[in-house]
Short mmCIF file of N, CA and C and ligand atoms in Angstrom, two decimals:
data_model
loop_
_atom_site.label_atom_id
_atom_site.label_comp_id
_atom_site.label_asym_id
_atom_site.label_seq_id
_atom_site.Cartn_x
_atom_site.Cartn_y
_atom_site.Cartn_z
N MET A 249 0.83 -1.20 0.00
CA MET A 249 0.00 0.00 0.00
C MET A 249 0.87 1.25 0.00
N GLU A 250 0.27 2.32 -0.43
CA GLU A 250 0.98 3.60 -0.41
C GLU A 250 0.68 4.28 0.93
N PHE A 251 1.72 4.50 1.72
CA PHE A 251 1.51 5.12 3.02
C PHE A 251 1.32 6.62 2.87
N GLU A 252 0.34 7.15 3.56
CA GLU A 252 0.08 8.58 3.52
C GLU A 252 -0.19 9.10 4.94
N VAL A 253 0.00 10.39 5.11
CA VAL A 253 -0.45 11.07 6.31
C VAL A 253 -1.83 11.65 5.99
N SER A 254 -2.82 11.35 6.82
CA SER A 254 -4.16 11.89 6.57
C SER A 254 -4.14 13.41 6.67
N PRO A 255 -5.00 14.08 5.90
CA PRO A 255 -5.11 15.54 6.07
C PRO A 255 -5.54 15.87 7.49
N LEU A 256 -5.10 17.00 8.01
CA LEU A 256 -5.56 17.42 9.33
C LEU A 256 -7.09 17.53 9.28
N PRO A 257 -7.78 17.03 10.32
CA PRO A 257 -9.25 17.06 10.27
C PRO A 257 -9.86 18.43 10.61
N TYR A 258 -9.04 19.45 10.74
CA TYR A 258 -9.52 20.81 11.05
C TYR A 258 -8.42 21.80 10.69
N ARG A 259 -8.77 23.10 10.77
CA ARG A 259 -7.77 24.15 10.51
C ARG A 259 -6.67 24.12 11.57
N VAL A 260 -5.49 24.64 11.22
CA VAL A 260 -4.39 24.62 12.20
C VAL A 260 -4.70 25.44 13.45
N SER A 261 -5.60 26.44 13.30
CA SER A 261 -5.94 27.29 14.45
C SER A 261 -7.13 26.75 15.25
N ALA A 262 -7.67 25.60 14.86
CA ALA A 262 -8.93 25.12 15.44
C ALA A 262 -8.82 24.71 16.90
N LEU A 263 -7.60 24.51 17.38
CA LEU A 263 -7.44 24.04 18.77
C LEU A 263 -7.05 25.17 19.71
N GLU A 264 -6.98 26.39 19.18
CA GLU A 264 -6.64 27.55 20.02
C GLU A 264 -7.80 27.85 20.97
N PRO A 265 -7.55 28.37 22.15
CA PRO A 265 -6.24 28.81 22.66
C PRO A 265 -5.43 27.70 23.33
N TRP A 266 -5.89 26.47 23.30
CA TRP A 266 -5.24 25.42 24.10
C TRP A 266 -3.98 24.91 23.41
N ILE A 267 -4.03 24.80 22.07
CA ILE A 267 -2.83 24.46 21.29
C ILE A 267 -2.79 25.42 20.12
N SER A 268 -1.68 26.13 19.99
CA SER A 268 -1.60 27.21 19.00
C SER A 268 -1.49 26.66 17.58
N ALA A 269 -1.87 27.53 16.62
CA ALA A 269 -1.73 27.19 15.20
C ALA A 269 -0.28 26.88 14.87
N ARG A 270 0.64 27.61 15.48
CA ARG A 270 2.06 27.40 15.20
C ARG A 270 2.50 26.00 15.63
N THR A 271 2.06 25.60 16.82
CA THR A 271 2.40 24.25 17.29
C THR A 271 1.80 23.19 16.37
N VAL A 272 0.52 23.34 16.02
CA VAL A 272 -0.12 22.34 15.16
C VAL A 272 0.60 22.27 13.82
N GLU A 273 0.95 23.43 13.26
CA GLU A 273 1.60 23.45 11.95
C GLU A 273 2.98 22.76 11.99
N PHE A 274 3.79 23.10 12.97
CA PHE A 274 5.11 22.46 13.10
C PHE A 274 4.96 20.97 13.34
N HIS A 275 4.05 20.65 14.25
CA HIS A 275 3.89 19.25 14.66
C HIS A 275 3.44 18.39 13.48
N TYR A 276 2.49 18.91 12.73
CA TYR A 276 1.94 18.15 11.59
C TYR A 276 2.92 18.14 10.41
N GLU A 277 3.39 19.32 10.02
CA GLU A 277 4.21 19.41 8.81
C GLU A 277 5.62 18.84 9.00
N LYS A 278 6.22 19.13 10.14
CA LYS A 278 7.62 18.72 10.34
C LYS A 278 7.74 17.35 11.01
N HIS A 279 7.02 17.16 12.10
CA HIS A 279 7.19 15.91 12.86
C HIS A 279 6.39 14.77 12.24
N HIS A 280 5.08 14.95 12.12
CA HIS A 280 4.25 13.84 11.61
C HIS A 280 4.71 13.44 10.19
N LYS A 281 4.81 14.42 9.31
CA LYS A 281 5.23 14.10 7.94
C LYS A 281 6.68 13.62 7.89
N GLY A 282 7.48 14.06 8.86
CA GLY A 282 8.87 13.61 8.93
C GLY A 282 8.96 12.11 9.21
N TYR A 283 8.08 11.61 10.10
CA TYR A 283 8.07 10.17 10.38
C TYR A 283 7.66 9.39 9.13
N LEU A 284 6.71 9.94 8.38
CA LEU A 284 6.28 9.27 7.14
C LEU A 284 7.43 9.18 6.14
N LYS A 285 8.17 10.27 6.03
CA LYS A 285 9.29 10.26 5.08
C LYS A 285 10.33 9.20 5.47
N LYS A 286 10.62 9.14 6.77
CA LYS A 286 11.60 8.14 7.22
C LYS A 286 11.08 6.72 6.99
N LEU A 287 9.79 6.51 7.22
CA LEU A 287 9.21 5.18 6.98
C LEU A 287 9.32 4.82 5.50
N ARG A 288 8.96 5.76 4.65
CA ARG A 288 9.03 5.49 3.20
C ARG A 288 10.45 5.16 2.78
N ASP A 289 11.41 5.93 3.31
CA ASP A 289 12.80 5.69 2.94
C ASP A 289 13.23 4.28 3.33
N ARG A 290 12.68 3.78 4.44
CA ARG A 290 13.07 2.45 4.92
C ARG A 290 12.46 1.31 4.10
N ILE A 291 11.21 1.50 3.63
CA ILE A 291 10.50 0.33 3.06
C ILE A 291 10.31 0.40 1.55
N GLU A 292 10.63 1.53 0.95
CA GLU A 292 10.42 1.65 -0.50
C GLU A 292 11.19 0.55 -1.24
N GLY A 293 10.51 -0.12 -2.13
CA GLY A 293 11.16 -1.17 -2.92
C GLY A 293 11.31 -2.49 -2.20
N THR A 294 10.82 -2.59 -0.96
CA THR A 294 10.88 -3.86 -0.23
C THR A 294 9.48 -4.45 -0.15
N GLU A 295 9.40 -5.73 0.23
CA GLU A 295 8.08 -6.36 0.31
C GLU A 295 7.23 -5.76 1.43
N ARG A 296 7.88 -5.12 2.38
CA ARG A 296 7.12 -4.50 3.48
C ARG A 296 6.24 -3.35 2.98
N ALA A 297 6.62 -2.77 1.85
CA ALA A 297 5.83 -1.66 1.30
C ALA A 297 4.42 -2.10 0.93
N ASN A 298 4.19 -3.41 0.83
CA ASN A 298 2.85 -3.91 0.48
C ASN A 298 2.00 -4.22 1.72
N GLN A 299 2.59 -4.08 2.91
CA GLN A 299 1.83 -4.37 4.13
C GLN A 299 1.07 -3.13 4.59
N SER A 300 0.10 -3.36 5.47
CA SER A 300 -0.60 -2.21 6.05
C SER A 300 0.24 -1.62 7.18
N LEU A 301 -0.08 -0.38 7.52
CA LEU A 301 0.62 0.27 8.63
C LEU A 301 0.42 -0.53 9.92
N GLU A 302 -0.81 -1.00 10.14
CA GLU A 302 -1.11 -1.78 11.35
C GLU A 302 -0.29 -3.08 11.39
N ALA A 303 -0.12 -3.71 10.23
CA ALA A 303 0.67 -4.96 10.18
C ALA A 303 2.12 -4.68 10.54
N LEU A 304 2.66 -3.58 10.04
CA LEU A 304 4.04 -3.22 10.37
C LEU A 304 4.18 -2.98 11.88
N ILE A 305 3.18 -2.29 12.46
CA ILE A 305 3.24 -1.99 13.89
C ILE A 305 3.19 -3.28 14.71
N ARG A 306 2.38 -4.24 14.26
CA ARG A 306 2.24 -5.49 15.02
C ARG A 306 3.46 -6.39 14.90
N THR A 307 4.21 -6.29 13.81
CA THR A 307 5.26 -7.29 13.57
C THR A 307 6.69 -6.76 13.59
N GLU A 308 6.88 -5.47 13.32
CA GLU A 308 8.24 -4.96 13.19
C GLU A 308 8.81 -4.52 14.54
N ARG A 309 10.11 -4.34 14.58
CA ARG A 309 10.79 -3.80 15.75
C ARG A 309 11.81 -2.77 15.27
N GLY A 310 12.43 -2.06 16.21
CA GLY A 310 13.49 -1.12 15.84
C GLY A 310 12.95 0.12 15.15
N SER A 311 13.80 0.75 14.35
CA SER A 311 13.44 2.06 13.81
C SER A 311 12.30 1.97 12.80
N LEU A 312 12.15 0.84 12.13
CA LEU A 312 11.02 0.70 11.21
C LEU A 312 9.71 0.74 12.00
N TYR A 313 9.69 -0.01 13.10
CA TYR A 313 8.52 0.03 13.99
C TYR A 313 8.29 1.45 14.50
N ASP A 314 9.35 2.10 14.97
CA ASP A 314 9.21 3.44 15.54
C ASP A 314 8.54 4.40 14.56
N ASN A 315 9.01 4.40 13.32
CA ASN A 315 8.45 5.35 12.35
C ASN A 315 7.04 4.97 11.92
N ALA A 316 6.77 3.68 11.75
CA ALA A 316 5.41 3.24 11.41
C ALA A 316 4.44 3.61 12.54
N ALA A 317 4.85 3.34 13.77
CA ALA A 317 3.98 3.65 14.91
C ALA A 317 3.77 5.15 15.04
N GLN A 318 4.82 5.94 14.83
CA GLN A 318 4.65 7.38 14.96
C GLN A 318 3.73 7.96 13.88
N VAL A 319 3.74 7.39 12.68
CA VAL A 319 2.79 7.83 11.65
C VAL A 319 1.37 7.54 12.13
N TRP A 320 1.14 6.33 12.61
CA TRP A 320 -0.20 5.92 13.09
C TRP A 320 -0.61 6.74 14.32
N ASN A 321 0.30 6.85 15.28
CA ASN A 321 -0.01 7.54 16.54
C ASN A 321 -0.44 8.99 16.30
N HIS A 322 0.28 9.68 15.41
CA HIS A 322 -0.06 11.08 15.16
C HIS A 322 -1.40 11.22 14.45
N ASP A 323 -1.68 10.34 13.51
CA ASP A 323 -2.99 10.40 12.86
C ASP A 323 -4.09 10.22 13.90
N PHE A 324 -3.89 9.31 14.84
CA PHE A 324 -4.88 9.05 15.89
C PHE A 324 -4.95 10.22 16.87
N TYR A 325 -3.81 10.82 17.11
CA TYR A 325 -3.75 12.00 18.01
C TYR A 325 -4.57 13.16 17.46
N TRP A 326 -4.41 13.48 16.17
CA TRP A 326 -5.18 14.60 15.61
C TRP A 326 -6.67 14.32 15.74
N ARG A 327 -7.04 13.06 15.54
CA ARG A 327 -8.45 12.72 15.62
C ARG A 327 -8.94 12.58 17.05
N SER A 328 -8.04 12.55 18.02
CA SER A 328 -8.42 12.49 19.43
C SER A 328 -8.89 13.84 19.97
N MET A 329 -8.75 14.88 19.13
CA MET A 329 -9.15 16.23 19.56
C MET A 329 -10.24 16.76 18.64
N LYS A 330 -11.10 17.60 19.23
CA LYS A 330 -12.16 18.29 18.47
C LYS A 330 -11.88 19.78 18.49
N PRO A 331 -12.18 20.48 17.39
CA PRO A 331 -12.05 21.94 17.40
C PRO A 331 -12.88 22.54 18.53
N THR A 332 -12.38 23.62 19.09
CA THR A 332 -13.05 24.20 20.26
C THR A 332 -14.46 24.71 19.95
N ASP A 333 -14.78 24.95 18.68
CA ASP A 333 -16.15 25.39 18.36
C ASP A 333 -17.06 24.20 17.98
N ARG A 334 -16.54 22.98 18.11
CA ARG A 334 -17.37 21.82 17.76
C ARG A 334 -17.42 20.78 18.88
N ILE A 335 -17.08 21.21 20.09
CA ILE A 335 -17.08 20.29 21.22
C ILE A 335 -18.50 19.83 21.54
N CYS A 336 -18.65 18.53 21.83
CA CYS A 336 -19.97 18.03 22.21
C CYS A 336 -19.81 17.03 23.35
N ASP A 337 -20.92 16.74 24.00
CA ASP A 337 -20.89 15.81 25.13
C ASP A 337 -20.70 14.38 24.64
N PRO A 338 -20.15 13.51 25.51
CA PRO A 338 -20.03 12.11 25.13
C PRO A 338 -21.40 11.46 24.94
N LYS A 339 -21.48 10.58 23.93
CA LYS A 339 -22.71 9.82 23.74
C LYS A 339 -22.96 8.94 24.97
N PRO A 340 -24.24 8.57 25.22
CA PRO A 340 -24.56 7.77 26.42
C PRO A 340 -23.71 6.51 26.55
N VAL A 341 -23.43 5.83 25.43
CA VAL A 341 -22.65 4.59 25.51
C VAL A 341 -21.22 4.85 26.01
N VAL A 342 -20.67 5.99 25.62
CA VAL A 342 -19.32 6.36 26.06
C VAL A 342 -19.36 6.78 27.52
N ARG A 343 -20.34 7.60 27.84
CA ARG A 343 -20.46 8.08 29.22
C ARG A 343 -20.59 6.89 30.19
N SER A 344 -21.47 5.95 29.87
CA SER A 344 -21.69 4.86 30.83
C SER A 344 -20.46 3.95 30.91
N ALA A 345 -19.76 3.75 29.79
CA ALA A 345 -18.55 2.91 29.83
C ALA A 345 -17.48 3.56 30.71
N LEU A 346 -17.33 4.88 30.59
CA LEU A 346 -16.31 5.57 31.38
C LEU A 346 -16.71 5.68 32.85
N VAL A 347 -18.00 5.93 33.10
CA VAL A 347 -18.45 6.01 34.49
C VAL A 347 -18.32 4.65 35.18
N ASP A 348 -18.67 3.58 34.46
CA ASP A 348 -18.53 2.23 35.02
C ASP A 348 -17.09 1.95 35.44
N ARG A 349 -16.16 2.38 34.60
CA ARG A 349 -14.75 2.01 34.82
C ARG A 349 -14.02 2.99 35.73
N PHE A 350 -14.32 4.30 35.57
CA PHE A 350 -13.52 5.32 36.28
C PHE A 350 -14.33 6.12 37.31
N GLY A 351 -15.59 5.76 37.49
CA GLY A 351 -16.40 6.42 38.51
C GLY A 351 -17.16 7.63 38.00
N SER A 352 -16.54 8.41 37.11
CA SER A 352 -17.15 9.62 36.55
C SER A 352 -16.30 10.07 35.37
N LEU A 353 -16.83 11.02 34.60
CA LEU A 353 -16.02 11.56 33.50
C LEU A 353 -14.79 12.25 34.05
N ASP A 354 -14.97 12.96 35.16
CA ASP A 354 -13.81 13.62 35.77
C ASP A 354 -12.81 12.61 36.31
N GLY A 355 -13.31 11.47 36.80
CA GLY A 355 -12.41 10.42 37.23
C GLY A 355 -11.56 9.92 36.08
N PHE A 356 -12.20 9.76 34.92
CA PHE A 356 -11.43 9.37 33.74
C PHE A 356 -10.43 10.46 33.37
N ARG A 357 -10.89 11.73 33.35
CA ARG A 357 -9.97 12.83 32.99
C ARG A 357 -8.74 12.82 33.89
N LYS A 358 -8.97 12.61 35.18
CA LYS A 358 -7.85 12.65 36.12
C LYS A 358 -6.88 11.50 35.86
N GLU A 359 -7.41 10.30 35.63
CA GLU A 359 -6.52 9.16 35.40
C GLU A 359 -5.74 9.33 34.10
N PHE A 360 -6.41 9.85 33.07
CA PHE A 360 -5.75 10.07 31.79
C PHE A 360 -4.66 11.14 31.92
N ALA A 361 -4.98 12.23 32.62
CA ALA A 361 -4.00 13.31 32.83
C ALA A 361 -2.82 12.81 33.66
N ASP A 362 -3.10 12.02 34.68
CA ASP A 362 -2.01 11.47 35.51
C ASP A 362 -1.08 10.60 34.67
N ALA A 363 -1.65 9.80 33.77
CA ALA A 363 -0.83 8.95 32.90
C ALA A 363 0.02 9.81 31.97
N ALA A 364 -0.58 10.89 31.45
CA ALA A 364 0.14 11.77 30.52
C ALA A 364 1.27 12.50 31.26
N ASN A 365 0.97 13.01 32.44
CA ASN A 365 2.00 13.73 33.20
C ASN A 365 3.04 12.79 33.79
N GLY A 366 2.64 11.53 33.99
CA GLY A 366 3.53 10.57 34.65
C GLY A 366 4.49 9.86 33.71
N GLU A 367 4.30 10.01 32.40
CA GLU A 367 5.25 9.41 31.46
C GLU A 367 6.57 10.15 31.59
N PHE A 368 7.61 9.45 32.00
CA PHE A 368 8.85 10.13 32.38
C PHE A 368 9.50 10.89 31.23
N GLY A 369 9.60 10.28 30.08
CA GLY A 369 10.27 10.93 28.95
C GLY A 369 9.30 11.23 27.84
N SER A 370 9.74 11.06 26.59
CA SER A 370 8.86 11.24 25.44
C SER A 370 7.93 10.04 25.34
N GLY A 371 6.69 10.29 25.00
CA GLY A 371 5.76 9.17 24.88
C GLY A 371 4.34 9.62 24.68
N TRP A 372 3.43 8.74 25.10
CA TRP A 372 2.00 8.92 24.85
C TRP A 372 1.22 8.43 26.05
N ALA A 373 0.00 8.98 26.22
CA ALA A 373 -0.95 8.35 27.14
C ALA A 373 -2.14 7.91 26.30
N TRP A 374 -2.77 6.82 26.74
CA TRP A 374 -3.82 6.18 25.95
C TRP A 374 -5.01 5.78 26.81
N LEU A 375 -6.18 5.83 26.21
CA LEU A 375 -7.32 5.06 26.69
C LEU A 375 -7.44 3.89 25.72
N VAL A 376 -7.44 2.67 26.23
CA VAL A 376 -7.52 1.49 25.36
C VAL A 376 -8.62 0.55 25.85
N ARG A 377 -9.05 -0.32 24.94
CA ARG A 377 -9.92 -1.43 25.29
C ARG A 377 -9.09 -2.69 25.21
N ASN A 378 -9.06 -3.43 26.31
CA ASN A 378 -8.31 -4.69 26.34
C ASN A 378 -9.09 -5.78 25.60
N PRO A 379 -8.41 -6.86 25.22
CA PRO A 379 -9.10 -7.94 24.51
C PRO A 379 -10.32 -8.47 25.28
N ASP A 380 -10.29 -8.40 26.62
CA ASP A 380 -11.45 -8.87 27.40
C ASP A 380 -12.55 -7.81 27.51
N GLY A 381 -12.37 -6.67 26.84
CA GLY A 381 -13.40 -5.63 26.81
C GLY A 381 -13.21 -4.56 27.87
N LYS A 382 -12.33 -4.79 28.83
CA LYS A 382 -12.14 -3.82 29.91
C LYS A 382 -11.37 -2.59 29.42
N LEU A 383 -11.82 -1.40 29.84
CA LEU A 383 -11.11 -0.17 29.48
C LEU A 383 -9.93 0.04 30.42
N GLU A 384 -8.89 0.67 29.88
CA GLU A 384 -7.69 0.89 30.69
C GLU A 384 -7.01 2.17 30.22
N VAL A 385 -6.44 2.92 31.16
CA VAL A 385 -5.60 4.07 30.84
C VAL A 385 -4.15 3.66 31.07
N LEU A 386 -3.30 3.99 30.13
CA LEU A 386 -1.89 3.63 30.29
C LEU A 386 -1.02 4.66 29.56
N ASN A 387 0.27 4.62 29.82
CA ASN A 387 1.17 5.45 29.03
C ASN A 387 2.19 4.56 28.35
N SER A 388 2.86 5.14 27.35
CA SER A 388 3.83 4.36 26.60
C SER A 388 5.02 5.26 26.27
N SER A 389 6.18 4.63 26.12
CA SER A 389 7.41 5.38 25.88
C SER A 389 7.72 5.48 24.39
N ASP A 390 8.30 6.60 24.02
CA ASP A 390 8.74 6.82 22.63
C ASP A 390 7.57 6.60 21.67
N ALA A 391 7.71 5.63 20.75
CA ALA A 391 6.66 5.42 19.74
C ALA A 391 5.68 4.32 20.12
N GLU A 392 5.90 3.66 21.24
CA GLU A 392 5.17 2.43 21.57
C GLU A 392 3.66 2.57 21.42
N ASN A 393 3.07 1.60 20.71
CA ASN A 393 1.64 1.65 20.37
C ASN A 393 0.93 0.41 20.92
N PRO A 394 -0.25 0.61 21.55
CA PRO A 394 -0.95 -0.52 22.18
C PRO A 394 -1.36 -1.63 21.21
N LEU A 395 -1.46 -1.33 19.92
CA LEU A 395 -1.81 -2.38 18.95
C LEU A 395 -0.85 -3.55 19.05
N GLN A 396 0.40 -3.23 19.38
CA GLN A 396 1.42 -4.27 19.46
C GLN A 396 1.11 -5.26 20.58
N ARG A 397 0.32 -4.82 21.55
CA ARG A 397 -0.02 -5.69 22.68
C ARG A 397 -1.44 -6.23 22.58
N GLY A 398 -2.04 -6.06 21.41
CA GLY A 398 -3.38 -6.59 21.20
C GLY A 398 -4.49 -5.73 21.78
N GLN A 399 -4.15 -4.50 22.20
CA GLN A 399 -5.15 -3.59 22.76
C GLN A 399 -5.69 -2.67 21.66
N THR A 400 -6.92 -2.19 21.82
CA THR A 400 -7.53 -1.29 20.84
C THR A 400 -7.49 0.14 21.37
N PRO A 401 -6.73 1.03 20.71
CA PRO A 401 -6.70 2.43 21.15
C PRO A 401 -8.05 3.12 20.97
N LEU A 402 -8.44 3.91 21.98
CA LEU A 402 -9.69 4.67 21.91
C LEU A 402 -9.42 6.18 21.90
N LEU A 403 -8.27 6.59 22.41
CA LEU A 403 -7.95 8.01 22.54
C LEU A 403 -6.46 8.11 22.87
N THR A 404 -5.80 9.16 22.40
CA THR A 404 -4.40 9.32 22.80
C THR A 404 -4.02 10.79 22.91
N ILE A 405 -2.98 11.05 23.71
CA ILE A 405 -2.34 12.37 23.77
C ILE A 405 -0.83 12.17 23.61
N ASP A 406 -0.26 13.01 22.78
CA ASP A 406 1.19 13.03 22.53
C ASP A 406 1.82 13.86 23.64
N VAL A 407 2.78 13.28 24.38
CA VAL A 407 3.47 14.07 25.40
C VAL A 407 4.96 14.22 25.10
N TRP A 408 5.34 14.05 23.82
CA TRP A 408 6.67 14.47 23.42
C TRP A 408 6.74 15.99 23.58
N GLU A 409 7.90 16.51 23.89
CA GLU A 409 7.98 17.97 24.11
C GLU A 409 7.55 18.77 22.88
N HIS A 410 7.77 18.23 21.68
CA HIS A 410 7.40 19.01 20.49
C HIS A 410 5.89 19.27 20.42
N ALA A 411 5.11 18.51 21.19
CA ALA A 411 3.65 18.70 21.18
C ALA A 411 3.22 19.94 21.96
N TYR A 412 4.07 20.43 22.86
CA TYR A 412 3.62 21.54 23.72
C TYR A 412 4.67 22.61 24.01
N TYR A 413 5.92 22.38 23.61
CA TYR A 413 6.98 23.27 24.09
C TYR A 413 6.83 24.72 23.61
N LEU A 414 6.39 24.91 22.37
CA LEU A 414 6.22 26.28 21.85
C LEU A 414 5.17 27.05 22.66
N ASP A 415 4.16 26.34 23.15
CA ASP A 415 3.06 27.00 23.87
C ASP A 415 3.28 27.06 25.37
N TYR A 416 3.85 26.01 25.94
CA TYR A 416 3.91 25.91 27.40
C TYR A 416 5.32 25.70 27.95
N GLN A 417 6.33 25.67 27.06
CA GLN A 417 7.70 25.34 27.47
C GLN A 417 7.71 24.04 28.28
N ASN A 418 8.26 24.06 29.49
CA ASN A 418 8.41 22.81 30.24
C ASN A 418 7.14 22.38 30.99
N GLU A 419 6.08 23.20 30.91
CA GLU A 419 4.90 22.94 31.74
C GLU A 419 3.92 22.00 31.05
N ARG A 420 4.30 20.73 31.01
CA ARG A 420 3.47 19.73 30.33
C ARG A 420 2.06 19.67 30.90
N SER A 421 1.95 19.82 32.22
CA SER A 421 0.63 19.62 32.84
C SER A 421 -0.38 20.67 32.37
N ARG A 422 0.08 21.87 32.00
CA ARG A 422 -0.87 22.87 31.49
C ARG A 422 -1.42 22.47 30.14
N TYR A 423 -0.56 21.90 29.31
CA TYR A 423 -1.00 21.37 28.01
C TYR A 423 -1.98 20.21 28.21
N VAL A 424 -1.64 19.31 29.14
CA VAL A 424 -2.49 18.15 29.41
C VAL A 424 -3.85 18.61 29.93
N ASP A 425 -3.86 19.60 30.83
CA ASP A 425 -5.14 20.11 31.35
C ASP A 425 -6.01 20.66 30.22
N GLY A 426 -5.41 21.44 29.33
CA GLY A 426 -6.18 21.99 28.20
C GLY A 426 -6.77 20.88 27.35
N PHE A 427 -5.98 19.84 27.14
CA PHE A 427 -6.43 18.70 26.33
C PHE A 427 -7.61 18.00 26.97
N VAL A 428 -7.48 17.62 28.25
CA VAL A 428 -8.54 16.80 28.85
C VAL A 428 -9.79 17.62 29.17
N GLU A 429 -9.62 18.92 29.37
CA GLU A 429 -10.79 19.72 29.75
C GLU A 429 -11.49 20.35 28.56
N HIS A 430 -10.78 20.56 27.45
CA HIS A 430 -11.38 21.34 26.35
C HIS A 430 -11.33 20.72 24.98
N LEU A 431 -10.54 19.69 24.76
CA LEU A 431 -10.33 19.22 23.39
C LEU A 431 -10.75 17.77 23.13
N LEU A 432 -11.09 17.02 24.15
CA LEU A 432 -11.36 15.59 23.96
C LEU A 432 -12.43 15.31 22.92
N ASN A 433 -12.12 14.42 21.99
CA ASN A 433 -13.09 14.01 20.97
C ASN A 433 -13.77 12.71 21.41
N TRP A 434 -14.88 12.87 22.13
CA TRP A 434 -15.60 11.70 22.64
C TRP A 434 -16.11 10.82 21.51
N ASP A 435 -16.35 11.42 20.36
CA ASP A 435 -16.89 10.64 19.22
C ASP A 435 -15.88 9.61 18.73
N LEU A 436 -14.58 9.91 18.87
CA LEU A 436 -13.57 8.92 18.48
C LEU A 436 -13.65 7.70 19.41
N VAL A 437 -13.87 7.95 20.71
CA VAL A 437 -14.04 6.85 21.65
C VAL A 437 -15.24 6.00 21.23
N ALA A 438 -16.33 6.67 20.90
CA ALA A 438 -17.55 5.94 20.50
C ALA A 438 -17.29 5.10 19.26
N ASP A 439 -16.55 5.64 18.31
CA ASP A 439 -16.28 4.92 17.05
C ASP A 439 -15.48 3.65 17.28
N ASN A 440 -14.64 3.64 18.32
CA ASN A 440 -13.72 2.52 18.53
C ASN A 440 -14.11 1.61 19.69
N LEU A 441 -15.16 2.00 20.42
CA LEU A 441 -15.52 1.27 21.64
C LEU A 441 -15.96 -0.17 21.35
MN1 LIG B 729 4.41 14.27 18.10
#
């Protein structure tokens, strides 16, 4: 297959004031597309070029895995957020699943934010569905993607410094707060639940 980066699902300024247009533009154009370029350079002309991105994530290791996962992770990250003028409440099925597991929506927000702030270095925090159907919040280092462990991602936040440094410098928790309080795309959770 031909690997592509999906178009951004909104304008670069759509996440302001929580994430600036400048951050979104750099992050998407330089970082996200940069991982795609590195992936293409690695697999062009090889039999791996015929596999799906998900197949590469499930089977590869090393830098090929890292770049494939980062292409997938960023696409999922952009879709994990909604423009600030299109925010809506979680559908009943999402609300009840999160309340059952985390006690309340705020309970989920807190656990997700704690995972994001608690990732020591570069990485991601995730809401996933385990193979047994149970929801779980976890974090991962570098490019690590839950698909590799048989889990289904429902939502993610990028906590590499490039995701927030232009806007918040070292204050990751302010970026995380803006994300969990103002940008969450509950519809993505519903689509994957
Ligand atoms: Mn990133």
